[in-house]
mmCIF file of C-alpha atoms in Angstrom:
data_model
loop_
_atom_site.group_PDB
_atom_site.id
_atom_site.type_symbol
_atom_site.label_atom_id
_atom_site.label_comp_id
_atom_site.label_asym_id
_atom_site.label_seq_id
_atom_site.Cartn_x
_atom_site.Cartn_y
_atom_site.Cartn_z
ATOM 1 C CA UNK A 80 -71.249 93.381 65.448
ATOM 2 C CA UNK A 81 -74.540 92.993 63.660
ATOM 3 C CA UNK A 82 -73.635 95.817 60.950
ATOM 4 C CA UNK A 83 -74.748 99.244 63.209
ATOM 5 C CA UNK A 84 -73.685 102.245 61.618
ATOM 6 C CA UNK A 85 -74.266 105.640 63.365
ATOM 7 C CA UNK A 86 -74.815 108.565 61.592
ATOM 8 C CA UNK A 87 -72.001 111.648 60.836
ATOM 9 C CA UNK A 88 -71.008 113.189 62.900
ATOM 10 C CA UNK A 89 -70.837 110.209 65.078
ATOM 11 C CA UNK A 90 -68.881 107.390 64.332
ATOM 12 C CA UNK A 91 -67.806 103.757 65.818
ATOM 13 C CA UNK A 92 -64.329 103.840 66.276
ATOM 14 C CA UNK A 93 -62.169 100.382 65.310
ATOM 15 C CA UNK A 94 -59.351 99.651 67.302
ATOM 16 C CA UNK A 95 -56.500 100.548 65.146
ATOM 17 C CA UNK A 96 -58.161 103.765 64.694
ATOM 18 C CA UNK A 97 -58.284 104.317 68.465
ATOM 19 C CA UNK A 98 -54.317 103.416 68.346
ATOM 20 C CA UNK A 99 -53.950 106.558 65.684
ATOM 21 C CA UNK A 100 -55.878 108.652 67.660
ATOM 22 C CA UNK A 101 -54.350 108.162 70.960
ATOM 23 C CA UNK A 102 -53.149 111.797 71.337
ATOM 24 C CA UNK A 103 -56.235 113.256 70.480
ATOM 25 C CA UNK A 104 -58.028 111.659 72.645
ATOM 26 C CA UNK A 105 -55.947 111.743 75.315
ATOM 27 C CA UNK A 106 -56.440 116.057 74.927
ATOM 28 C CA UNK A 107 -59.799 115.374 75.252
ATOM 29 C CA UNK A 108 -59.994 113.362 78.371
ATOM 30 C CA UNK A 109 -56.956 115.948 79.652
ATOM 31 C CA UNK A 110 -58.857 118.636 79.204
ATOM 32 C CA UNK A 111 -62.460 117.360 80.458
ATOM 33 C CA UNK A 112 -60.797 116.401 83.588
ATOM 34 C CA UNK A 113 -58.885 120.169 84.101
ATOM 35 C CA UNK A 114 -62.499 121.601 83.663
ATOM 36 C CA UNK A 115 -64.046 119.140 86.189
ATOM 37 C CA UNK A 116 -65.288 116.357 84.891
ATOM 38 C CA UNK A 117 -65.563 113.279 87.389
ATOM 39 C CA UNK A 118 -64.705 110.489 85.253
ATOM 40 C CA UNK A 119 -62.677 108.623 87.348
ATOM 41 C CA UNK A 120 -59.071 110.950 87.165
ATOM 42 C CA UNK A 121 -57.802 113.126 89.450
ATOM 43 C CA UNK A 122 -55.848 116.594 88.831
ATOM 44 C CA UNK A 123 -53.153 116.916 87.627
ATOM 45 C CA UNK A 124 -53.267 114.637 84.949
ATOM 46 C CA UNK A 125 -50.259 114.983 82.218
ATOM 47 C CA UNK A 126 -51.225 114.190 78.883
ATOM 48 C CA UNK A 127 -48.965 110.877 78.518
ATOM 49 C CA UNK A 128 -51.281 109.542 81.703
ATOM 50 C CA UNK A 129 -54.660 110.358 79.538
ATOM 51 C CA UNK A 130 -53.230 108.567 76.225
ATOM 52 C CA UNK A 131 -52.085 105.349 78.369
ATOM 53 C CA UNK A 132 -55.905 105.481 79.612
ATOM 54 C CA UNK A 133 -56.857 105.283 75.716
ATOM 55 C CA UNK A 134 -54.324 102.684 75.211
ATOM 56 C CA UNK A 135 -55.747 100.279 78.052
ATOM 57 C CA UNK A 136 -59.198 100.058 75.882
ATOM 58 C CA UNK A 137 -57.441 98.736 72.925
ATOM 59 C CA UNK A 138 -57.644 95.516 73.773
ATOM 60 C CA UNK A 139 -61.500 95.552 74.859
ATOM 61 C CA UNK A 140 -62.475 97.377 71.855
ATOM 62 C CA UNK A 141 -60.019 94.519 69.763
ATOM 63 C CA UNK A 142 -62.215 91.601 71.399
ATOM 64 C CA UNK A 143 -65.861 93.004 71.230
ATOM 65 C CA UNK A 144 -66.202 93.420 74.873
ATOM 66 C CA UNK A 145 -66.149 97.186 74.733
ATOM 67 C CA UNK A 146 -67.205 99.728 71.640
ATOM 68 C CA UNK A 147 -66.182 103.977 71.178
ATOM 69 C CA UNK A 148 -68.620 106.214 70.220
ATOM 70 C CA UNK A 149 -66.736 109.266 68.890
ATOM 71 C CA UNK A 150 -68.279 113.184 67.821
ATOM 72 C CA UNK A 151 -65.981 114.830 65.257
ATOM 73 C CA UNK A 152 -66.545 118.840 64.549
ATOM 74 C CA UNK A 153 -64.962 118.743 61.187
ATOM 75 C CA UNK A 154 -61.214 117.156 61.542
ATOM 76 C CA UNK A 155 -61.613 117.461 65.836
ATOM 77 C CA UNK A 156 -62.941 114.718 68.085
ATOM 78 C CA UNK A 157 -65.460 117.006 70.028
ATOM 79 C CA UNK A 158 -67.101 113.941 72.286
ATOM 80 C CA UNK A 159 -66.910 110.581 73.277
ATOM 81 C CA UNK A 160 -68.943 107.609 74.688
ATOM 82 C CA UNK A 161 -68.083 104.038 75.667
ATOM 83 C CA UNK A 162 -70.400 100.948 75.874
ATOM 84 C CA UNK A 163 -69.262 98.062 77.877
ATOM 85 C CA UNK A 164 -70.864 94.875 77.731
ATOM 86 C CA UNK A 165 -71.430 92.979 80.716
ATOM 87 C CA UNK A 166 -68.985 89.805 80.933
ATOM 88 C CA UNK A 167 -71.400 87.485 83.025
ATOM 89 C CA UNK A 168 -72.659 84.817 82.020
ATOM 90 C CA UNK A 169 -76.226 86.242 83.213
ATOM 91 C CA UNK A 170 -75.580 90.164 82.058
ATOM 92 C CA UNK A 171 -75.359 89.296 78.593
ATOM 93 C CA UNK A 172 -79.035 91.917 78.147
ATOM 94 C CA UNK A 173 -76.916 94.207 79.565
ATOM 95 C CA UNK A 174 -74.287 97.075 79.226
ATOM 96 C CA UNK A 175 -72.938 99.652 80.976
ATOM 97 C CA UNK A 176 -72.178 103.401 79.304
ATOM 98 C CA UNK A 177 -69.153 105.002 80.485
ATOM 99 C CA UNK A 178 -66.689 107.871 79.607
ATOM 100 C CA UNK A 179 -69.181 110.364 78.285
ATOM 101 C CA UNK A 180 -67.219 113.219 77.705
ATOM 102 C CA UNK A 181 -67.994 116.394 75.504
ATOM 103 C CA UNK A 182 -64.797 118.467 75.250
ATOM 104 C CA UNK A 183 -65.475 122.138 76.883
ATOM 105 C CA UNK A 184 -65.085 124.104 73.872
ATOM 106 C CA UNK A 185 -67.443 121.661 71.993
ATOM 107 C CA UNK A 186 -70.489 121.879 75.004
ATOM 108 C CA UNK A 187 -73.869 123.533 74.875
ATOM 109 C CA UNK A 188 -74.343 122.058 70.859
ATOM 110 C CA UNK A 189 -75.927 119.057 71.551
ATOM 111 C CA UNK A 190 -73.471 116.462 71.325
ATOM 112 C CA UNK A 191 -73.573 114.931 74.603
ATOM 113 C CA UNK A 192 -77.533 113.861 73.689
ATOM 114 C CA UNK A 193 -76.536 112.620 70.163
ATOM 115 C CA UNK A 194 -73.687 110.472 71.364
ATOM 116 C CA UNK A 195 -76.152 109.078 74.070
ATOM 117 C CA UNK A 196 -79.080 108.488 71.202
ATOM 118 C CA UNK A 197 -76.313 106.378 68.738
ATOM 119 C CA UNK A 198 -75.156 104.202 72.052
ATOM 120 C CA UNK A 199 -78.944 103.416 71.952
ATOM 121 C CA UNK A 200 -78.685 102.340 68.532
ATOM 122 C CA UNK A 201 -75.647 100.175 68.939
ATOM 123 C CA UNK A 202 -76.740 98.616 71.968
ATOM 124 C CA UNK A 203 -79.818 97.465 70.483
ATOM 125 C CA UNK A 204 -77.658 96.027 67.559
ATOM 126 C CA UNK A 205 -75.861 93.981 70.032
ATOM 127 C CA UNK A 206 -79.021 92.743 71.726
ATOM 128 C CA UNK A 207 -78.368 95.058 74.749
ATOM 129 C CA UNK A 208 -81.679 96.616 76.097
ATOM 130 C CA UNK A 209 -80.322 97.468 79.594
ATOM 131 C CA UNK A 210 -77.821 100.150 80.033
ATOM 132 C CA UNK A 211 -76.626 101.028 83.193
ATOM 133 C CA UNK A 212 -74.136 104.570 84.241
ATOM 134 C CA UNK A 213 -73.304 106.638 87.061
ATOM 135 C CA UNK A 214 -72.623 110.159 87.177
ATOM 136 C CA UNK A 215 -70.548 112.462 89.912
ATOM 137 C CA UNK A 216 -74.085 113.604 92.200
ATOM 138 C CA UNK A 217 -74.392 117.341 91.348
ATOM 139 C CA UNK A 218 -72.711 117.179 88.211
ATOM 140 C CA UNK A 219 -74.042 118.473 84.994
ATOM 141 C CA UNK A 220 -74.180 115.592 83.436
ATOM 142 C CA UNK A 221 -76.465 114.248 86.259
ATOM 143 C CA UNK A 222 -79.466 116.753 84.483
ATOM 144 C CA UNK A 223 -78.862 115.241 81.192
ATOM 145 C CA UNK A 224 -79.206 111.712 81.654
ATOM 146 C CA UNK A 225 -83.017 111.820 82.632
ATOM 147 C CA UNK A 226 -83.857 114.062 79.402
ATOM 148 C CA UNK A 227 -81.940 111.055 77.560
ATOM 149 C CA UNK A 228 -84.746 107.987 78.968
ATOM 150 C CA UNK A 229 -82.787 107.448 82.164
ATOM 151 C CA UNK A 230 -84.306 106.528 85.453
ATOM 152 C CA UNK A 231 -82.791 107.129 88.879
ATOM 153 C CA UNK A 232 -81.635 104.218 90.753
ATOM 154 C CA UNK A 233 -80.159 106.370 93.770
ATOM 155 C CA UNK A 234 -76.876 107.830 95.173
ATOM 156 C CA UNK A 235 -74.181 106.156 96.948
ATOM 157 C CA UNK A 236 -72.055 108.698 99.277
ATOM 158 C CA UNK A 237 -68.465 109.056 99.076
ATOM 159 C CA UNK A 238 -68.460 106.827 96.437
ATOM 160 C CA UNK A 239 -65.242 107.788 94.311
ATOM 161 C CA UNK A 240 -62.699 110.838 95.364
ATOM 162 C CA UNK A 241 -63.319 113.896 92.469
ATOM 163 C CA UNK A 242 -61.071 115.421 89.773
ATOM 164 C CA UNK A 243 -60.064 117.895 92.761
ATOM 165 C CA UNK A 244 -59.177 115.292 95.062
ATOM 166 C CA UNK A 245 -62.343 115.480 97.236
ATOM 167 C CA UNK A 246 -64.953 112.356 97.839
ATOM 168 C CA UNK A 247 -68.305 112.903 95.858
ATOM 169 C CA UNK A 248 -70.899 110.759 95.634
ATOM 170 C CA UNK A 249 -72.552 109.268 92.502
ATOM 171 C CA UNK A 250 -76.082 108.794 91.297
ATOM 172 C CA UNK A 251 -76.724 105.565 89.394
ATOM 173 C CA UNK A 252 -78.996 105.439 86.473
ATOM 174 C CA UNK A 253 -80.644 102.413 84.367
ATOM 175 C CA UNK A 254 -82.556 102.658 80.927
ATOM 176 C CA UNK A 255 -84.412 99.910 79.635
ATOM 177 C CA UNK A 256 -84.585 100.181 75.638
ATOM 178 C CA UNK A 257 -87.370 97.586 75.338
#
C-alpha cells in the first residue's frame, strides 16, 4: 500500500488484527443482518456462521487483493467497509466497495458517510478511481450512496434472495474519483 492512513476513528485493519477481532465482528455482521440489512446473509444467522464469514477475508486482506475499513466508538467496532480490487488484468482502475455495515445501535451519527469518505482516500492511494457497489433496491442505504458522489447505474430484479428469505432486487452504483 502506498502509506494511506485514515483518520480516528477510522482505521485500516491488518490481517492479524482481523484474526483477533473475529468475534467482534462477527456481532456486528450478526446483528446488521437480524435488523435487515441485505448484505448477502439470510436469517437466522448464528454467530459462529458470521465469524467464519470474517475468517474467509483473511486471506484477501493477507495478499492485498482486499482492504477493511473499520469505525471504533471508543473500545467497540461501530462500522465497517470493504474495498476489493478488481483481479483483471483490465480492472486494475477499478474496485468494488462492499460490506458497508453500521451496527444499529451506532446509526444516525454519521459513520456510514465517514467510512465511505476514507474508502475514497484509500482507493485513490492504490490508484483506484472507479468504485463500483450495489445496494438491496429500497434499502436505506440506497439514499446514502448518492449524497456520498455515487451515480445510478440501474436495478436488476430479483437479483439476490433478502435477509428474510424473499428475492429483492439491487440498484448498482459507480463513482468516478477523477
Amino acid at each position: 500500500m502506498t502509506g494511506f492512513q485514515p483518520d480516528p476513528p477510522v482505521f485500516l485493519l491488518s490481517s492479524a488484527e482481523v484474526r483477533t477481532s473475529v468475534g467482534a465482528l462477527g456481532s456486528l455482521l450478526k446483528a446488521c443482518v437480524e435488523d435487515g440489512a441485505g448484505i448477502g446473509f439470510i436469517l437466522p444467522i448464528s454467530q459462529e456462521k458470521a465469524e467464519a464469514f470474517w475468517q474467509k477475508q483473511v486471506a484477501a486482506l493477507e495478499d492485498g487483493r482486499a482492504f477493511l475499513m473499520v469505525a471504533r466508538d471508543r473500545n467497540t467496532i461501530a462500522g465497517v467497509v470493504m474495498l476489493a480490487l478488481a483481479p483483471q488484468d483490465n480492472g486494475g482502475h477499478r474496485a468494488e466497495v462492499a460490506k458497508l455495515m453500521v451496527h444499529p445501535d451506532h446509526r444516525r451519527k454519521g459513520i456510514a458517510r465517514q467510512l465511505m469518505t476514507t474508502i475514497d482516500g484509500l482507493a485513490l492511494s492504490l490508484d483506484r478511481w472507479l468504485l463500483v457497489l450495489d445496494t438491496v433496491t429500497g434499502d436505506r442505504a440506497e439514499k446514502l450512496y448518492p449524497t456520498c458522489g455515487y451515480q445510478k447505474c440501474g436495478i436488476i430484479p430479483d437479483y439476490a434472495y433478502g435477509s428474510h428469505g424473499a428475492l429483492d432486487a439491487t440498484t448498482v452504483f459507480f463513482k468516478d474519483l477523477r
